[in-house]
PDB file of C-alpha atoms in Angstrom:
ATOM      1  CA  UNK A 292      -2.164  28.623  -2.876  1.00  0.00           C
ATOM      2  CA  UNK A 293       0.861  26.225  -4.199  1.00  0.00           C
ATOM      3  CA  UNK A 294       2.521  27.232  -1.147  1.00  0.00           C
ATOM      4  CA  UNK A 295      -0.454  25.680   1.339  1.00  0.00           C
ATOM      5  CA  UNK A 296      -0.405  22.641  -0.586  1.00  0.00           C
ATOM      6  CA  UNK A 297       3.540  22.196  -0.088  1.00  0.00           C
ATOM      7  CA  UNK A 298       3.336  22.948   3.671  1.00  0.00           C
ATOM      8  CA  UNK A 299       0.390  20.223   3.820  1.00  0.00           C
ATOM      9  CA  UNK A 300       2.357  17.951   1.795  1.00  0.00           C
ATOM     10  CA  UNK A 301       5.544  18.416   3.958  1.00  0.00           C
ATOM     11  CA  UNK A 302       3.770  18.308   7.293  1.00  0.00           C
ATOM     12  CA  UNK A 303       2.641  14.609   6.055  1.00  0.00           C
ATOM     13  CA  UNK A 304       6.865  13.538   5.869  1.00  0.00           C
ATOM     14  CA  UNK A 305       6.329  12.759   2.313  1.00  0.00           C
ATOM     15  CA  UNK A 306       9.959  13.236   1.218  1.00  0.00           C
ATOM     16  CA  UNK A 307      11.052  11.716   4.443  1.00  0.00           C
ATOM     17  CA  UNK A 308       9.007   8.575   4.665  1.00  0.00           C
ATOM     18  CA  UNK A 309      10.071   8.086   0.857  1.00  0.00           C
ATOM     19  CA  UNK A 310      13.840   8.119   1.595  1.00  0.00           C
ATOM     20  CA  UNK A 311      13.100   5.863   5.001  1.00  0.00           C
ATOM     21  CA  UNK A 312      10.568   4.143   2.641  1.00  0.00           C
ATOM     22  CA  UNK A 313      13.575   3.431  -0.095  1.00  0.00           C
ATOM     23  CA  UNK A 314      16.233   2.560   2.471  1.00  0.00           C
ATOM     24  CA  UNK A 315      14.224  -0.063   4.531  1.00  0.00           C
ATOM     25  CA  UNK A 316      13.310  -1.538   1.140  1.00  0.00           C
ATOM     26  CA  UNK A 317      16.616  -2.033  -0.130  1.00  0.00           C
ATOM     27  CA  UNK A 318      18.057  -3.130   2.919  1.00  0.00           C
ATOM     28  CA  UNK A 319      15.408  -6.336   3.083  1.00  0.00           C
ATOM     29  CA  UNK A 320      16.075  -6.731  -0.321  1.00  0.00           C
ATOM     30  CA  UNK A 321      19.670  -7.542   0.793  1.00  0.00           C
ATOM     31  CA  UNK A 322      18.614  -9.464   3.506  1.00  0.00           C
ATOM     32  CA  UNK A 323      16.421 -11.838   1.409  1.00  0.00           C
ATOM     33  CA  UNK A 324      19.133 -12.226  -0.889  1.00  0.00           C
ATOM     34  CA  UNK A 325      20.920 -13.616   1.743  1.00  0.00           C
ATOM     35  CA  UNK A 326      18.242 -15.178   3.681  1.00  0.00           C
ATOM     36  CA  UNK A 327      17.588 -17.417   0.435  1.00  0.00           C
ATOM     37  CA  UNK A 328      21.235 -17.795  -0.436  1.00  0.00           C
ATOM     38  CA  UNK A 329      21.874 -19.560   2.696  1.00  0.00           C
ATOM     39  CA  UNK A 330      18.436 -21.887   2.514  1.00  0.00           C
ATOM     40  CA  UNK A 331      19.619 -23.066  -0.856  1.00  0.00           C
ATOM     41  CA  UNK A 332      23.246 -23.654   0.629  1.00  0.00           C
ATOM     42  CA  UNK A 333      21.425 -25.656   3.633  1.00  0.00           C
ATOM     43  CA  UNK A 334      20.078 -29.460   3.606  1.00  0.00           C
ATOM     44  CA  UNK A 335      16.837 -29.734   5.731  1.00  0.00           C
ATOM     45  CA  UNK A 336      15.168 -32.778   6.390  1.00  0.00           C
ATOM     46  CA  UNK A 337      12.103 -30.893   7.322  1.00  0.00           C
ATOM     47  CA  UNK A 338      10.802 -32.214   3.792  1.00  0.00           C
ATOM     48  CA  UNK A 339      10.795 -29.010   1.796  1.00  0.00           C
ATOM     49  CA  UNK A 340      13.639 -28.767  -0.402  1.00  0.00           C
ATOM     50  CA  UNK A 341      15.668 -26.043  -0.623  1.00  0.00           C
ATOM     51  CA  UNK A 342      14.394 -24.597  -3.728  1.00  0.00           C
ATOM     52  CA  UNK A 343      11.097 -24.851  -2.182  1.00  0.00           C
ATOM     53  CA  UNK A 344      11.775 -22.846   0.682  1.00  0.00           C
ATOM     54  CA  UNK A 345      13.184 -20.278  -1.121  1.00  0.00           C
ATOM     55  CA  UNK A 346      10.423 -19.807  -3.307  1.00  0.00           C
ATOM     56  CA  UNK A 347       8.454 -19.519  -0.121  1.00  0.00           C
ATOM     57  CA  UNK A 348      10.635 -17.019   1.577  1.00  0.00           C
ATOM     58  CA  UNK A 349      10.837 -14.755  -1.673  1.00  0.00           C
ATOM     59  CA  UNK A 350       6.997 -14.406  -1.545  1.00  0.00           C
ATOM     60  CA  UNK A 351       6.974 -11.467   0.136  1.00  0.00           C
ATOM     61  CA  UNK A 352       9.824  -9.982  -1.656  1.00  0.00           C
ATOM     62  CA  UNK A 353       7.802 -10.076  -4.449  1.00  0.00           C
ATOM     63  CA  UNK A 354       4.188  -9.040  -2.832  1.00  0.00           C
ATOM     64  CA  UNK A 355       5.202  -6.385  -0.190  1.00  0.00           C
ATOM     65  CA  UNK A 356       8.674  -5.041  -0.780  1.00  0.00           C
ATOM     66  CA  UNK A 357       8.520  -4.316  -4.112  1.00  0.00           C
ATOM     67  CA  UNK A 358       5.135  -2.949  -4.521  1.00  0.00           C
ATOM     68  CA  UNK A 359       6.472  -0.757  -1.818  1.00  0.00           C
ATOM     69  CA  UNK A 360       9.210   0.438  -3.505  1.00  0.00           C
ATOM     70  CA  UNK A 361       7.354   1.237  -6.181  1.00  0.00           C
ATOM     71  CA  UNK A 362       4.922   3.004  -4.594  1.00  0.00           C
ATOM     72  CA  UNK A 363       7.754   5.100  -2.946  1.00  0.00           C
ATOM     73  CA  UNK A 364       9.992   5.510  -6.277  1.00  0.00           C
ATOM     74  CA  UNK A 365       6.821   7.016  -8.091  1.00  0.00           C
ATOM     75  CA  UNK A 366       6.332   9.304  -4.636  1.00  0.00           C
ATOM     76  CA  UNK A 367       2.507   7.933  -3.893  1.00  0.00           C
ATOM     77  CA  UNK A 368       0.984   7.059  -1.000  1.00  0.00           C
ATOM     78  CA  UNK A 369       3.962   7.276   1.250  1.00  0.00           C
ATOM     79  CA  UNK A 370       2.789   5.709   4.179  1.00  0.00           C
ATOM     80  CA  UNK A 371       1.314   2.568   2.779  1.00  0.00           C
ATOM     81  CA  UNK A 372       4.411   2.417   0.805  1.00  0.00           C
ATOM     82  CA  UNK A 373       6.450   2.167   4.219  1.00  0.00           C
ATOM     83  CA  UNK A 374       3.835  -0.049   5.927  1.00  0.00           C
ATOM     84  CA  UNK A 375       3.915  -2.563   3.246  1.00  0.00           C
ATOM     85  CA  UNK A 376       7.470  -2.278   3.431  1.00  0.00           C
ATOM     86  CA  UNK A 377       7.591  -2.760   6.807  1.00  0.00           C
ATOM     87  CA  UNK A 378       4.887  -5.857   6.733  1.00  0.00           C
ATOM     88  CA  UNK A 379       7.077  -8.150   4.504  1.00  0.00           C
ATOM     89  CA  UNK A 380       9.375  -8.744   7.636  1.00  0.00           C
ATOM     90  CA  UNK A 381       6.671 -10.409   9.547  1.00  0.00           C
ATOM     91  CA  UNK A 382       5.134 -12.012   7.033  1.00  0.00           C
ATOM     92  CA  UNK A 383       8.626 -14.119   6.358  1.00  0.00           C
ATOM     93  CA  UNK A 384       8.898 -14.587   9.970  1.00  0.00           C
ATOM     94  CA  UNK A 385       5.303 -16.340  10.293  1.00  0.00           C
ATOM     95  CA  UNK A 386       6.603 -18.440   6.550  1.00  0.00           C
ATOM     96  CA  UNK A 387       9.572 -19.245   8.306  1.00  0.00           C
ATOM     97  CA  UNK A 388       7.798 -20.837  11.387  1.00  0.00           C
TER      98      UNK A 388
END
């Protein structure tokens, strides 16, 4: 019977979409490291300061990546781990507009 259960939970790419889960999450970790980084090194008139924007662009960091990480680190729900993952990147790209 443990041997059914394994298959099932294999045939669902739970190992795999928690390594794919892990690496897309650290990667946009980087990436908003750097993303805010270089908003804090940049002047914009656009009347948001730079702190500001930052704060704005690390939103998602905080409400999507991580939770997904976290989700994937404690090996649950694999695929909404990954789709949250994945939804932080659009989610900064409509804050950034």
């Amino acid at each position: 019977m443990t041997d059914d259960t394994n298959l099932d939970h294999a045939a669902q790419g739970g190992p795999l979409l928690r390594l794919v889960t892990l690496a897309v999450g650290s990667i946009e970790i980087i990436l908003f490291v750097l993303l805010v980084h270089l908003v804090l090194q940049s002047a914009d008139p656009d009347g948001l300061s730079g702190a500001e924007r930052a704060l704005l662009l690390a939103a998602p960091l905080v409400l999507l990546t991580l939770p997904g990480l976290l989700l994937a680190w404690l090996d649950r729900a694999p695929r909404t781990a990954l789709t949250v993952v994945l939804l932080a990147l659009p989610v900064t790209a409509g804050i950034w507009i």
